[in-house]
GROMACS .gro file of N, CA and C in nm:
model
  288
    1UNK      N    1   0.083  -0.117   0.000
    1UNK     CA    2   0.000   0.000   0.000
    1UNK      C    3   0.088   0.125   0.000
    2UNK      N    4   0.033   0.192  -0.093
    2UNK     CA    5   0.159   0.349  -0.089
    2UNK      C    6   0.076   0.471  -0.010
    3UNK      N    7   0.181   0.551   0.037
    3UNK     CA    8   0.139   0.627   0.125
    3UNK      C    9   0.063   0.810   0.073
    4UNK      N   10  -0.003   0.845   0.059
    4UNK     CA   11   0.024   0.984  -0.034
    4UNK      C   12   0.025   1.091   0.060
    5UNK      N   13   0.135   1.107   0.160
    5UNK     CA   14   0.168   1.171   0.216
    5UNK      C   15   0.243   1.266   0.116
    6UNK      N   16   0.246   1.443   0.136
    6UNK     CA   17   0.238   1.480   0.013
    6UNK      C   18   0.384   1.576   0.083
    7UNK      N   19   0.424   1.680  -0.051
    7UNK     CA   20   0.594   1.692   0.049
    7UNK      C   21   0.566   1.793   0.073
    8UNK      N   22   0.621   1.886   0.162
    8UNK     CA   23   0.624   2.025   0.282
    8UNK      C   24   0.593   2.107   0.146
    9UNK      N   25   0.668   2.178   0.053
    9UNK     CA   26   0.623   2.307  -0.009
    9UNK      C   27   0.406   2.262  -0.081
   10UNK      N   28   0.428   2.147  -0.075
   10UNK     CA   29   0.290   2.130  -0.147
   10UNK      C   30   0.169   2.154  -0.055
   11UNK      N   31   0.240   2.072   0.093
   11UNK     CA   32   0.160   2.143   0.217
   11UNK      C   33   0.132   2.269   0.248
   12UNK      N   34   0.250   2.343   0.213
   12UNK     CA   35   0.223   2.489   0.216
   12UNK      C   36   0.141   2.564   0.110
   13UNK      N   37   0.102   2.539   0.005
   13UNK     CA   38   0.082   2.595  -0.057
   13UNK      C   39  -0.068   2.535  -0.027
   14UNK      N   40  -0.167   2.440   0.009
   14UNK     CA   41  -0.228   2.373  -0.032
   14UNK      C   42  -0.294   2.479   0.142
   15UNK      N   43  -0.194   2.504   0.253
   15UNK     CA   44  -0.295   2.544   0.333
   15UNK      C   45  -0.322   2.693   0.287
   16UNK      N   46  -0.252   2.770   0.225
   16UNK     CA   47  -0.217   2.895   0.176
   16UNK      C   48  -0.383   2.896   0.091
   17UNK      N   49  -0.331   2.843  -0.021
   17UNK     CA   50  -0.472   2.859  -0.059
   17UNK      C   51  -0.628   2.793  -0.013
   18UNK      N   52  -0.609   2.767   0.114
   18UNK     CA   53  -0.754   2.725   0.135
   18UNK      C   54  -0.774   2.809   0.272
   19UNK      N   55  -0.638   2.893   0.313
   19UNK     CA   56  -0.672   2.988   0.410
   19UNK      C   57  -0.770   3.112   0.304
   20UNK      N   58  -0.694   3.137   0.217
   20UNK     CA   59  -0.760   3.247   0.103
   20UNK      C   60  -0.889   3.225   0.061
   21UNK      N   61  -0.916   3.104   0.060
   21UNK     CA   62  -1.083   3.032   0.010
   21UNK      C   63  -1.161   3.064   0.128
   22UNK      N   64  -1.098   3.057   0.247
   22UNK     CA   65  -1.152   3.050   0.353
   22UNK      C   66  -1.235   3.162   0.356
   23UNK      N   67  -1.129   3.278   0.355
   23UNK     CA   68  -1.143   3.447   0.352
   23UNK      C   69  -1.225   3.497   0.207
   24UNK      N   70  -1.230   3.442   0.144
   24UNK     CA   71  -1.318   3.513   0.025
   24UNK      C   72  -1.459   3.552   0.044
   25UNK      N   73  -1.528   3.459   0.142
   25UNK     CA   74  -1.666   3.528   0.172
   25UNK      C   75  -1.660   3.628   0.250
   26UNK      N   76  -1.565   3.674   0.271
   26UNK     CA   77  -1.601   3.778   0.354
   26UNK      C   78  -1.505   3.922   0.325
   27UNK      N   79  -1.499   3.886   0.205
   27UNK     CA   80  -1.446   4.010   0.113
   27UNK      C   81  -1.563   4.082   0.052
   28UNK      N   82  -1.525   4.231   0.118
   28UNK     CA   83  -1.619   4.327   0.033
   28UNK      C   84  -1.796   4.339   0.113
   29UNK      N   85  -1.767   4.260   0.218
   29UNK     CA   86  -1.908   4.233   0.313
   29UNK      C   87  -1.912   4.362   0.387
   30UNK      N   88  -1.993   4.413   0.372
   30UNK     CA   89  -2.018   4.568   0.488
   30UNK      C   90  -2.120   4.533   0.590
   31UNK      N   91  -2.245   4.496   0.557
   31UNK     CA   92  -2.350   4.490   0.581
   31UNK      C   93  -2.342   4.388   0.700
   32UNK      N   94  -2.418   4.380   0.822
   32UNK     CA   95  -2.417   4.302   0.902
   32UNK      C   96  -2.500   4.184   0.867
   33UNK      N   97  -2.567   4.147   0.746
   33UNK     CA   98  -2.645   4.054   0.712
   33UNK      C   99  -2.538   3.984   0.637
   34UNK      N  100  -2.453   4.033   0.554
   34UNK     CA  101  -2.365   3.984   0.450
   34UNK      C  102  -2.254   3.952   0.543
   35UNK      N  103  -2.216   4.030   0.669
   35UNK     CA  104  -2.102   3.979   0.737
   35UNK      C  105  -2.153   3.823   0.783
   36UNK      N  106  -2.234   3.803   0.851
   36UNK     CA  107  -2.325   3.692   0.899
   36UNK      C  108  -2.340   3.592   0.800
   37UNK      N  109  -2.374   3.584   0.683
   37UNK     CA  110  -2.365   3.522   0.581
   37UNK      C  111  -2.252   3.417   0.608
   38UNK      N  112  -2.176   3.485   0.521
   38UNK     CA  113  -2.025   3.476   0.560
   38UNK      C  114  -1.950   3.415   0.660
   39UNK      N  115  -1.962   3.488   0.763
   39UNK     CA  116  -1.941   3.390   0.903
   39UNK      C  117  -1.991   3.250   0.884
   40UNK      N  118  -2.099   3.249   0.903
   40UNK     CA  119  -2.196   3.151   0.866
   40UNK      C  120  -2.155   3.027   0.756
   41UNK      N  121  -2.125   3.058   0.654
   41UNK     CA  122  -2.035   2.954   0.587
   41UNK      C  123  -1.918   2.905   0.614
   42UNK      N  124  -1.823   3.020   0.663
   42UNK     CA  125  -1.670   2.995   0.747
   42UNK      C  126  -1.693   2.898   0.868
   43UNK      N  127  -1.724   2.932   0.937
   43UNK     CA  128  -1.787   2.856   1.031
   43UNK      C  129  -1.866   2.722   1.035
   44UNK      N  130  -1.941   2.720   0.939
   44UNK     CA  131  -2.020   2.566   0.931
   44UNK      C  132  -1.935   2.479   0.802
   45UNK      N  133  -1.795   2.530   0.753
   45UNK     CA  134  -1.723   2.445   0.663
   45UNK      C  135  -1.644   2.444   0.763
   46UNK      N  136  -1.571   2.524   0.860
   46UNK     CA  137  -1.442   2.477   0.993
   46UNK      C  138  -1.529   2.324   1.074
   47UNK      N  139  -1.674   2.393   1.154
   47UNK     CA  140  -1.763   2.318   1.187
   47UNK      C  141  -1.726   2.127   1.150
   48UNK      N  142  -1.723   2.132   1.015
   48UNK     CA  143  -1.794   2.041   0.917
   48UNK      C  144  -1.630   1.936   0.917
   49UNK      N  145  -1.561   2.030   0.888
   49UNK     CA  146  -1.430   1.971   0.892
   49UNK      C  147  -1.379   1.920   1.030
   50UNK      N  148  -1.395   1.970   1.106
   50UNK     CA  149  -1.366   1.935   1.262
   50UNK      C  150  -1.388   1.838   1.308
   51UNK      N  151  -1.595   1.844   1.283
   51UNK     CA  152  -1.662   1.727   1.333
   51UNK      C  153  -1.594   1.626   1.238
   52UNK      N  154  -1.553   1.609   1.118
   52UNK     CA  155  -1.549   1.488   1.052
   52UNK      C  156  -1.443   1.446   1.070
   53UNK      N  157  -1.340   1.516   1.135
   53UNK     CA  158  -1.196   1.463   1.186
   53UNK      C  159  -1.209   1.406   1.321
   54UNK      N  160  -1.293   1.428   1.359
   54UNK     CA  161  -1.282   1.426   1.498
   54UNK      C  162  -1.367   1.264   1.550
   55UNK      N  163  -1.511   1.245   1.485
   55UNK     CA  164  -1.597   1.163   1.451
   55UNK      C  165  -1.531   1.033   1.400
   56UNK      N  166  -1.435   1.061   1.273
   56UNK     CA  167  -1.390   0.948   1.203
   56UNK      C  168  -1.480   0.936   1.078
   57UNK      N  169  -1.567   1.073   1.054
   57UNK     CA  170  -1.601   1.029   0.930
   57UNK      C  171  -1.803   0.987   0.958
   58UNK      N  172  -1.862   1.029   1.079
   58UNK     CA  173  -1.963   0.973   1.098
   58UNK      C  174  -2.071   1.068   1.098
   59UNK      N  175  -2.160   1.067   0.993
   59UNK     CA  176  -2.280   1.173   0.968
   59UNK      C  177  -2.344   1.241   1.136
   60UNK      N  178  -2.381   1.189   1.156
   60UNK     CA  179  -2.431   1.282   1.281
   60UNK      C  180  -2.352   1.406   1.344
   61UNK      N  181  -2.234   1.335   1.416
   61UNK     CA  182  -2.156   1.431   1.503
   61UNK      C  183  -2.076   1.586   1.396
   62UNK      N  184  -2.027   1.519   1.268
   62UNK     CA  185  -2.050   1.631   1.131
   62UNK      C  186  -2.113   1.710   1.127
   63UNK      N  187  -2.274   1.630   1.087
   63UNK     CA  188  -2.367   1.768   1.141
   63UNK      C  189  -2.375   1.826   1.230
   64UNK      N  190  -2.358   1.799   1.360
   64UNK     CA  191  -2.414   1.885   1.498
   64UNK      C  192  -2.297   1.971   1.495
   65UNK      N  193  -2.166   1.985   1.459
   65UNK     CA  194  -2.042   2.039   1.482
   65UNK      C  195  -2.052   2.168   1.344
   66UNK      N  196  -2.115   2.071   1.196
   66UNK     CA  197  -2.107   2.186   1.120
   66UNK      C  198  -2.233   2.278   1.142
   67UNK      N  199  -2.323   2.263   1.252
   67UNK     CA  200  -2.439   2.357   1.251
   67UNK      C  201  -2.374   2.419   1.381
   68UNK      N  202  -2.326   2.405   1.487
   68UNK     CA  203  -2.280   2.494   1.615
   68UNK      C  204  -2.159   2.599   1.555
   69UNK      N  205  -2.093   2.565   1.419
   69UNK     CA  206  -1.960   2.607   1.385
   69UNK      C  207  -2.030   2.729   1.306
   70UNK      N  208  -2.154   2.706   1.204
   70UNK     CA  209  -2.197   2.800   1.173
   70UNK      C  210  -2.266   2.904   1.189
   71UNK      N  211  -2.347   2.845   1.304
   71UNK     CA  212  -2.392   2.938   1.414
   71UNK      C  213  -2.342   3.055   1.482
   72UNK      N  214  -2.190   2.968   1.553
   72UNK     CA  215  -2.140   3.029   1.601
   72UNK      C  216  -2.062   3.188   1.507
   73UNK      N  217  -1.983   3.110   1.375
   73UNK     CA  218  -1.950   3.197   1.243
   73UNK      C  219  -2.085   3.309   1.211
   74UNK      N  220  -2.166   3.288   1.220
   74UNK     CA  221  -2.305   3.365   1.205
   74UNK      C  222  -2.294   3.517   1.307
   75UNK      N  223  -2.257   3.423   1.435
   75UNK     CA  224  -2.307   3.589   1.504
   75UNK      C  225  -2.155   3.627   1.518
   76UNK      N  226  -2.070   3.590   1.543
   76UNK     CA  227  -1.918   3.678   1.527
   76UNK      C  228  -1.911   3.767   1.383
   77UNK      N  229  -1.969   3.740   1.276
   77UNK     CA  230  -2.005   3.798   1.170
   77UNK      C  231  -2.059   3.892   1.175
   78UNK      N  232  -2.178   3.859   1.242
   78UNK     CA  233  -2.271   3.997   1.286
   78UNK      C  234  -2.227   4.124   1.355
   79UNK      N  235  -2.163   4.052   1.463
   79UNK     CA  236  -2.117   4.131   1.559
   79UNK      C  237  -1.968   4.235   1.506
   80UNK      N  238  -1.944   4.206   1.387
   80UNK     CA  239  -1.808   4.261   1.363
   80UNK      C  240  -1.797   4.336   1.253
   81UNK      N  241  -1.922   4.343   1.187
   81UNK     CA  242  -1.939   4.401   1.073
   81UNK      C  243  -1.939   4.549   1.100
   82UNK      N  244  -1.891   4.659   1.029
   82UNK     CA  245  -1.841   4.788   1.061
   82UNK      C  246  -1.967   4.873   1.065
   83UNK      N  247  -1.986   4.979   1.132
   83UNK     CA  248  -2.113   5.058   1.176
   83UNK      C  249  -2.108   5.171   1.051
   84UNK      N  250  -2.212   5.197   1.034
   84UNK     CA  251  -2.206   5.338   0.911
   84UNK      C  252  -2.148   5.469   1.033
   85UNK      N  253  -2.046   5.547   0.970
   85UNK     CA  254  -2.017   5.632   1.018
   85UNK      C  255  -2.112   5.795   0.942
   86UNK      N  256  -2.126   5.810   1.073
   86UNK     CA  257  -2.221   5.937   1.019
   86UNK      C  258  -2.151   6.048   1.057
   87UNK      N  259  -2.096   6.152   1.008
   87UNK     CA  260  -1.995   6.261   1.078
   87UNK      C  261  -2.084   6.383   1.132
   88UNK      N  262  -2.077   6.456   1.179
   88UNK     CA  263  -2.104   6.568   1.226
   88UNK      C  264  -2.031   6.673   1.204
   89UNK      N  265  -2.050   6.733   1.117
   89UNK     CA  266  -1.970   6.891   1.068
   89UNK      C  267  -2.014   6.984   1.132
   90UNK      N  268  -1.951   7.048   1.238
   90UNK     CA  269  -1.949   7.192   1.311
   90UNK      C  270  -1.937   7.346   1.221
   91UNK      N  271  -2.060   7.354   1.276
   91UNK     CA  272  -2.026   7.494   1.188
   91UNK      C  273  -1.918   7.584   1.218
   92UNK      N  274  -1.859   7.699   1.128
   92UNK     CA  275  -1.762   7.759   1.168
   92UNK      C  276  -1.808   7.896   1.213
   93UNK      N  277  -1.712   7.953   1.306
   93UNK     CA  278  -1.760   8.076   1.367
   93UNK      C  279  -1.695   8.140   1.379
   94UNK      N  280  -1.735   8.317   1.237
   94UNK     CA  281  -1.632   8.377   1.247
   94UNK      C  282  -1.662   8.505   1.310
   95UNK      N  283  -1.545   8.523   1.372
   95UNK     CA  284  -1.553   8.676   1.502
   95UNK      C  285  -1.488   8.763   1.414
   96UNK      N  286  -1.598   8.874   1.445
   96UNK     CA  287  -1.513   9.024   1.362
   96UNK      C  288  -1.449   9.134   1.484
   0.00000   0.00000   0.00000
């Protein structure tokens, strides 16, 4: 039986780009619905991956891990999404 243990630069590159996959939903998200989104998928694919490492591969504990993961990704999303800034311009006051 051969092993496909794969070699260090391929490892690197292989977590590189699935850190970047990771981060793409949540490019360009302003909105606290779209941050949430987002979260929400990050989270219930970490979730999903976890439980199935962790399980050995067994439908149930997968699901319960990729729905608490997305959940959880859901409201850190929410919660972090940037506030509309509204400024307040002072009038100026000139003394004669």
């Amino acid at each position: 039986m051969q092993s496909i243990a794969l070699s260090r630069p391929i490892k690197k590159t292989f977590i590189a780009s699935a850190l970047i996959l990771a981060a793409l939903p949540l490019y360009g998200c302003y909105t606290p619905g779209e941050r949430a989104l987002g979260g929400g998928i990050i989270g219930g694919l970490g979730g999903a991956g976890i439980g199935a490492l962790a399980s050995g591969g067994l439908a149930g504990p997968t699901l319960a891990t990729a729905a608490i993961g997305a959940a959880g990704g859901a409201l850190v999303g929410a919660a972090t999404a940037p506030r509309p800034h509204y400024y307040y311009r002072r009038p100026r006051h000139y003394y004669y």
